[in-house]
XYZ file of C-alpha atoms in Angstrom:
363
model
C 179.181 49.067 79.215
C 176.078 51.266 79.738
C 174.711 53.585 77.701
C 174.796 57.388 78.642
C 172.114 60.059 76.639
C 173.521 63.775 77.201
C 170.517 66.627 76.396
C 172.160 66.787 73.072
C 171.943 63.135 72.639
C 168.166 63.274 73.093
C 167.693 66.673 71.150
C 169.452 64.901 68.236
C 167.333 61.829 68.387
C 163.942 63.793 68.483
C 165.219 65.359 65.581
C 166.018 62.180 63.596
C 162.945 60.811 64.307
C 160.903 64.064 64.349
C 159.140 65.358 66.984
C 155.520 64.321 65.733
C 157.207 60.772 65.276
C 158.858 60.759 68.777
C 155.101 62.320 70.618
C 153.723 59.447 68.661
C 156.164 56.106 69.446
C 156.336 57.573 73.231
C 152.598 57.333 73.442
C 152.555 54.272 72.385
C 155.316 53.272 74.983
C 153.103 54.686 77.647
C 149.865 52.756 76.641
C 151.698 49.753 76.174
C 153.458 49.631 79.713
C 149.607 51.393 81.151
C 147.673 48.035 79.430
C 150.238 46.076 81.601
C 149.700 47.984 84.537
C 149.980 44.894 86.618
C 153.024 43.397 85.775
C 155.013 46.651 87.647
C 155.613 47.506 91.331
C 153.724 50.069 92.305
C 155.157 52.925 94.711
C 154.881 56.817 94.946
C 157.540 59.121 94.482
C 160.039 59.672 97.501
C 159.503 63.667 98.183
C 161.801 65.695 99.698
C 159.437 69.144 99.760
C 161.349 72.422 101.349
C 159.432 76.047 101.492
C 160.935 76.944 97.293
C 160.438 72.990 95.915
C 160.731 69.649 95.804
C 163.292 66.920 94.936
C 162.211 63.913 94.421
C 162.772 60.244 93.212
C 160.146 58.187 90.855
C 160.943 54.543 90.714
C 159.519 51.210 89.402
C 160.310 47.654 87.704
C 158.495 45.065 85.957
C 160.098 41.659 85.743
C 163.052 42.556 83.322
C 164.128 46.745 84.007
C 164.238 48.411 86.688
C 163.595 52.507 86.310
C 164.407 55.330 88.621
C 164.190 59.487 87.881
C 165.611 61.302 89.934
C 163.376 65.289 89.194
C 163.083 68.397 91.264
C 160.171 71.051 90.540
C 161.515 74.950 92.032
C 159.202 77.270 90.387
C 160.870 79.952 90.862
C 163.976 78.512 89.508
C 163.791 80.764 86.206
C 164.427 83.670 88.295
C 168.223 82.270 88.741
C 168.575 80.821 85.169
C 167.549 77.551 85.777
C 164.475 75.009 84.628
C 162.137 74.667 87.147
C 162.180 70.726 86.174
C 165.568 68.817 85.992
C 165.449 65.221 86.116
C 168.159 62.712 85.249
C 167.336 58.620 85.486
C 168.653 54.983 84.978
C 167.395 51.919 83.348
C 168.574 48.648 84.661
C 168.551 45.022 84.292
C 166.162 43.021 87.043
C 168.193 39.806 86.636
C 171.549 41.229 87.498
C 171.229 44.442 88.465
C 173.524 45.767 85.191
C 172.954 49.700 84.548
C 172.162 49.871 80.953
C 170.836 53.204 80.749
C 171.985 56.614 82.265
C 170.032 59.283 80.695
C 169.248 63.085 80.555
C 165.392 63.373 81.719
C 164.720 66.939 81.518
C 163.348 67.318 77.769
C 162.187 63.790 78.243
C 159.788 64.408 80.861
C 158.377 67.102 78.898
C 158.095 64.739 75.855
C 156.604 61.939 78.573
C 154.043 64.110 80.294
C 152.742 65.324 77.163
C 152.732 62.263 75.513
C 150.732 60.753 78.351
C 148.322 63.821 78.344
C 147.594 62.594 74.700
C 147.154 58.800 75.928
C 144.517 59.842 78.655
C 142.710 62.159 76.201
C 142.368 59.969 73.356
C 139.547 57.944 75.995
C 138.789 61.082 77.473
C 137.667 63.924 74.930
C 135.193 64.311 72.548
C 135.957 62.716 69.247
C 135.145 65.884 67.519
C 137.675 68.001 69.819
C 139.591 70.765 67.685
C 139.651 73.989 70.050
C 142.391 73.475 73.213
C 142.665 76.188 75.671
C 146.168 76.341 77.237
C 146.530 77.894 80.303
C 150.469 78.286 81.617
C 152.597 79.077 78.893
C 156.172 77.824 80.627
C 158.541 75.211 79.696
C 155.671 72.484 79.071
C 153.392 74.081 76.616
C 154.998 73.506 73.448
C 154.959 70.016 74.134
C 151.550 69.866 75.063
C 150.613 71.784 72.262
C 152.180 70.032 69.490
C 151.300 66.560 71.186
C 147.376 67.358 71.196
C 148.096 68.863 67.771
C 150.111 66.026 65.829
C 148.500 63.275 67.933
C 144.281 64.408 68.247
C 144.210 66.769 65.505
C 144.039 70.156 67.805
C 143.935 72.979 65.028
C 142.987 76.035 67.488
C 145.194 76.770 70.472
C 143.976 79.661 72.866
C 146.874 80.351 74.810
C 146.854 82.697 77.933
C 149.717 83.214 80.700
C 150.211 85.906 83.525
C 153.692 86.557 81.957
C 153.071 88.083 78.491
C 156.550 87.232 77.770
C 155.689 83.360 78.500
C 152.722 83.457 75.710
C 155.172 85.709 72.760
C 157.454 83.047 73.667
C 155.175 80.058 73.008
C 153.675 82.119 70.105
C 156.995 82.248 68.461
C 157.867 78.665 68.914
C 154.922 77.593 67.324
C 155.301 79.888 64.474
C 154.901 78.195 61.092
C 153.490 74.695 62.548
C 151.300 73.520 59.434
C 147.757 73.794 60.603
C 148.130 74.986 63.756
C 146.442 78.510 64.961
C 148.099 80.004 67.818
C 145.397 82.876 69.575
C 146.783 84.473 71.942
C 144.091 86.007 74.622
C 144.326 88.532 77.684
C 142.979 86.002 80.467
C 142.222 82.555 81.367
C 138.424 83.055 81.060
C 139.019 84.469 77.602
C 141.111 81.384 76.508
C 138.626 78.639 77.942
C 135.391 80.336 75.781
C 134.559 77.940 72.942
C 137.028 75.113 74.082
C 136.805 71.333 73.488
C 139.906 70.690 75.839
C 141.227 72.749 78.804
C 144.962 72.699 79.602
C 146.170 73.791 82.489
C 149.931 74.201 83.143
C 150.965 76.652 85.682
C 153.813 76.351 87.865
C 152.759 78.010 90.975
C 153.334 75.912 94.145
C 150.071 76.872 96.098
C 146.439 76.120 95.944
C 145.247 78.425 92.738
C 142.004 78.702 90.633
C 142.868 78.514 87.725
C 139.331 77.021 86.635
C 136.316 78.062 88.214
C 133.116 75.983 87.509
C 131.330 78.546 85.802
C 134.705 78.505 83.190
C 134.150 74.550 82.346
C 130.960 73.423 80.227
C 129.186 70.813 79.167
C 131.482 67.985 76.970
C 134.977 69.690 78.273
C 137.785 67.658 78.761
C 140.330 69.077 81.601
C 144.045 67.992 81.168
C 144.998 69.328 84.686
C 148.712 69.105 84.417
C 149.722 71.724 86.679
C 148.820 70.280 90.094
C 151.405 67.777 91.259
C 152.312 68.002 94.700
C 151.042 68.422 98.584
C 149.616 72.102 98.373
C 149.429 73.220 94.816
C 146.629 72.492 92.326
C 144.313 74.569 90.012
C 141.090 73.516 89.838
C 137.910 74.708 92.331
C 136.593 71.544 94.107
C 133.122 72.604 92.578
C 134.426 71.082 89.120
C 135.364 68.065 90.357
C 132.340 67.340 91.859
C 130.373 68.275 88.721
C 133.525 66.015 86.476
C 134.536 62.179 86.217
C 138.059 62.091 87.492
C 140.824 60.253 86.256
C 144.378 59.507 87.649
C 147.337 57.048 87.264
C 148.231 56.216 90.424
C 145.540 56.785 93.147
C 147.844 56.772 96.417
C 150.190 59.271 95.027
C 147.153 61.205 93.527
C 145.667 61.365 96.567
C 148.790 62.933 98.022
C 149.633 64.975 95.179
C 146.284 65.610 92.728
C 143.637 67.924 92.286
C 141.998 65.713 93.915
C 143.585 66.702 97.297
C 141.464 68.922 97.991
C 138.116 66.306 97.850
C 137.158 63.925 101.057
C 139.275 60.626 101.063
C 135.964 58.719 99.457
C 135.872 60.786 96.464
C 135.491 58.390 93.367
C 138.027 58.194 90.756
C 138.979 56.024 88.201
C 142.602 54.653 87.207
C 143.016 55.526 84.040
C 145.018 51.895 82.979
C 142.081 50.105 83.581
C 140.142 52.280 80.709
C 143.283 51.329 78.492
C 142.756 48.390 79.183
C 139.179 48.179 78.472
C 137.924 47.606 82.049
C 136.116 50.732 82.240
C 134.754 52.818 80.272
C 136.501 56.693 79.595
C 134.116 59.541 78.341
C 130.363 57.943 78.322
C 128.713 61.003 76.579
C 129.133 64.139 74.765
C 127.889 66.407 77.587
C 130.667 64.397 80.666
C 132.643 66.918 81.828
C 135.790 64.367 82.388
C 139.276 65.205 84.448
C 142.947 63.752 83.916
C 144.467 64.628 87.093
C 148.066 64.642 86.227
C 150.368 64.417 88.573
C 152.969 62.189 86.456
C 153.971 58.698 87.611
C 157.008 56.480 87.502
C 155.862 54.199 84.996
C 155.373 57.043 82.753
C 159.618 57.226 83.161
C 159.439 53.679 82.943
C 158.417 53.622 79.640
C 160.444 56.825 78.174
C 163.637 55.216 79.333
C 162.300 51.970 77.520
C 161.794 54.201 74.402
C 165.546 56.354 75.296
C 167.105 52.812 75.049
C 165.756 51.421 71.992
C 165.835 54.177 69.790
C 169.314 55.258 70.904
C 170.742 52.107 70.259
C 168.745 51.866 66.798
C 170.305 55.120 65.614
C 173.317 55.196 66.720
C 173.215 58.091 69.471
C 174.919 58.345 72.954
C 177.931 56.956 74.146
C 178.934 53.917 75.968
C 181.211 54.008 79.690
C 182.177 52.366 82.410
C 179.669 53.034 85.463
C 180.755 49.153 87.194
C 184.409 47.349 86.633
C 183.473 45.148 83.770
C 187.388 43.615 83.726
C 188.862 41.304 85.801
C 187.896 38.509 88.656
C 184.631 40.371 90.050
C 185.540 39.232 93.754
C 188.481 41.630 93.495
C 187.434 45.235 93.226
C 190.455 46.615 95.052
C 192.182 44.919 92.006
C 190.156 46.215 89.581
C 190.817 49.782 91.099
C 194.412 49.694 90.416
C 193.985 48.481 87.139
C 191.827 51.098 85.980
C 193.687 53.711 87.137
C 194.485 55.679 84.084
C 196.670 57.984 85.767
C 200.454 58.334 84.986
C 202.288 56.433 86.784
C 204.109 58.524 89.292
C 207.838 58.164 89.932
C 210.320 58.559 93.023
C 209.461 59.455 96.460
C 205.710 59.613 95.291
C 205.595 55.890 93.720
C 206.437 54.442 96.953
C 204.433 56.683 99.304
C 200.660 56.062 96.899
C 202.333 52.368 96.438
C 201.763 52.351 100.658
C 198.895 54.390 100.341
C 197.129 51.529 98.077
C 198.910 48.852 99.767
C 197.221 50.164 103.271
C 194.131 52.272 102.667
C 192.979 52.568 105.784
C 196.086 53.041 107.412
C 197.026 56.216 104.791
């Protein structure tokens, strides 16, 4: 039987463990599957882009699990009452093939990408880092906020968006967070004046400024989280010139980064071989340093690792049938009729679905 997680399901078990504790274990998920960075096929996401989105499909496998998400991104979604990021994804057995996990992805990406924001900027920013500017107050910021907050000790958030509804919103989520103070501002210059840490989160699908060089100093760490497919970042090429750039993986990046916009030799470094102590992250207090985040399968990878084991250690989800588990596994037409839960029909009807099974192809 697999294992199915419902957005309740997942809702419940960030609340069990707390969502400081979940940020937390998920990061350390993520930097555990990033150190073994080698041990997983590599491919970038399938895209299917149209002129309002994109649908796509994120998968990967190490020796043991295979991982798949299946996510969209329609920014203008909101408009009709809907996210502008749904995802759903599976977690399977290598050996056999066996679907153990079918889960809800949706809050979990959120969780994920912030979590992995956290991972990058732990190598990344200043040690002393306390002020965050966050730029795109939509469905992500809350995570990102509390991640930086619970998980770097972020005590200032300077929080613009061009919907003032968007930033009352985030306010008021945030409301009563020990430690945390929430400053609203009137524009993205505003919010990135006195900042340790730039966040950028916009949902826009073109190719915005959302930083100008003139807005990013000496010692800033940029957590470009926006930008994530063919056409749409937020950063002026002028900063990445001036910045040491970071991604997860480069041939997607390339595709899909801020970095889109730079010529194809443009030097950037992977950002599991600093995890894994190959290179070094920030090298001094004035770098201006770039995560270019376009999110990456193993990223899923490892929140479907962290779905499955915490699910199963408290106790939340369901199990079902997805594959016939009953029976002689050569006969699946067998194990069809068995299964069927249906009453069993009477008369006339008996014999005509009795022919109808009997002959399927003929009915």
């Amino acid at each position: 039987m697999a294992l199915m997680l419902t957005t309740t399901d997942v809702s419940t078990l960030v609340g069990r463990l707390t969502v400081r504790k979940a940020l937390d274990l998920l990061s350390r998920y993520i930097q555990d599957d990033f150190v073994r960075w080698e041990s997983f096929e590599k491919t970038a996401r399938v895209a299917s882009h149209s002129a309002v989105g994109v649908i796509e499909l994120m998968p990967t496998a190490d020796a043991d699990r295979y991982a798949f998400k299946f996510v969209n991104g329609h920014p203008y979604n909101p408009v009709q009452g809907l996210p502008t990021v749904m995802a759903f994804g599976a977690l399977a057995e290598v050996g056999t093939g066996l679907p153990l996990l079918l889960s809800e992805l949706t809050l979990t990406t959120a969780l994920r990408t912030a979590a992995t924001s956290v991972v990058a900027a732990r190598v990344l920013a200043r040690r002393d880092a306390r002020v965050m500017a966050l730029i795109g107050n939509g469905a992500q910021s809350e995570f990102q906020a509390l991640a930086f907050h619970h998980l770097l000790g972020i005590d200032v958030l300077r929080v613009y968006d061009v919907d003032p509804e968007a930033t009352r919103k985030l306010v008021r989520n945030l409301a009563g967070v020990p430690g945390l103070e929430v400053r609203p501002v009137r524009s993205a210059r505003e919010a990135v004046a006195g900042a340790d840490i730039i966040t950028t989160a916009t949902a826009d699908k073109t190719n915005a400024l959302i930083l100008t060089p003139d807005m990013v100093g000496p010692g800033v760490h940029v957590n470009a989280v926006g930008g994530d497919c063919p056409g749409k970042t937020e950063l002026h090429a002028d900063i990445l010139t001036r910045a040491t750039t970071f991604v997860e993986f480069e041939p997607q990046s390339r595709i899909e980064g801020e970095i889109q916009q730079m010529p194809a030799d443009y030097p950037v470094v992977p950002l599991w071989e600093v995890l894994a102590g190959r290179r070094p992250g920030r090298r001094s207090g004035d770098e201006i340093t770039v995560f270019d985040s376009v999110g990456f399968a193993l990223e899923d990878f490892s929140a479907l690792r962290f779905l499955w084991d915490q699910a199963r250690a408290l106790g939340i989800g369901r199990a079902f049938e997805l594959v016939p588990e009953a029976g002689d596994p050569k006969d699946l037409f067998g194990a069809m009729r068995r299964l069927d839960a249906g009453p069993a029909p009477r008369g006339a009807e008996a014999r005509a679905d009795e022919a109808a099974l009997a002959c399927p192809h003929e009915a």
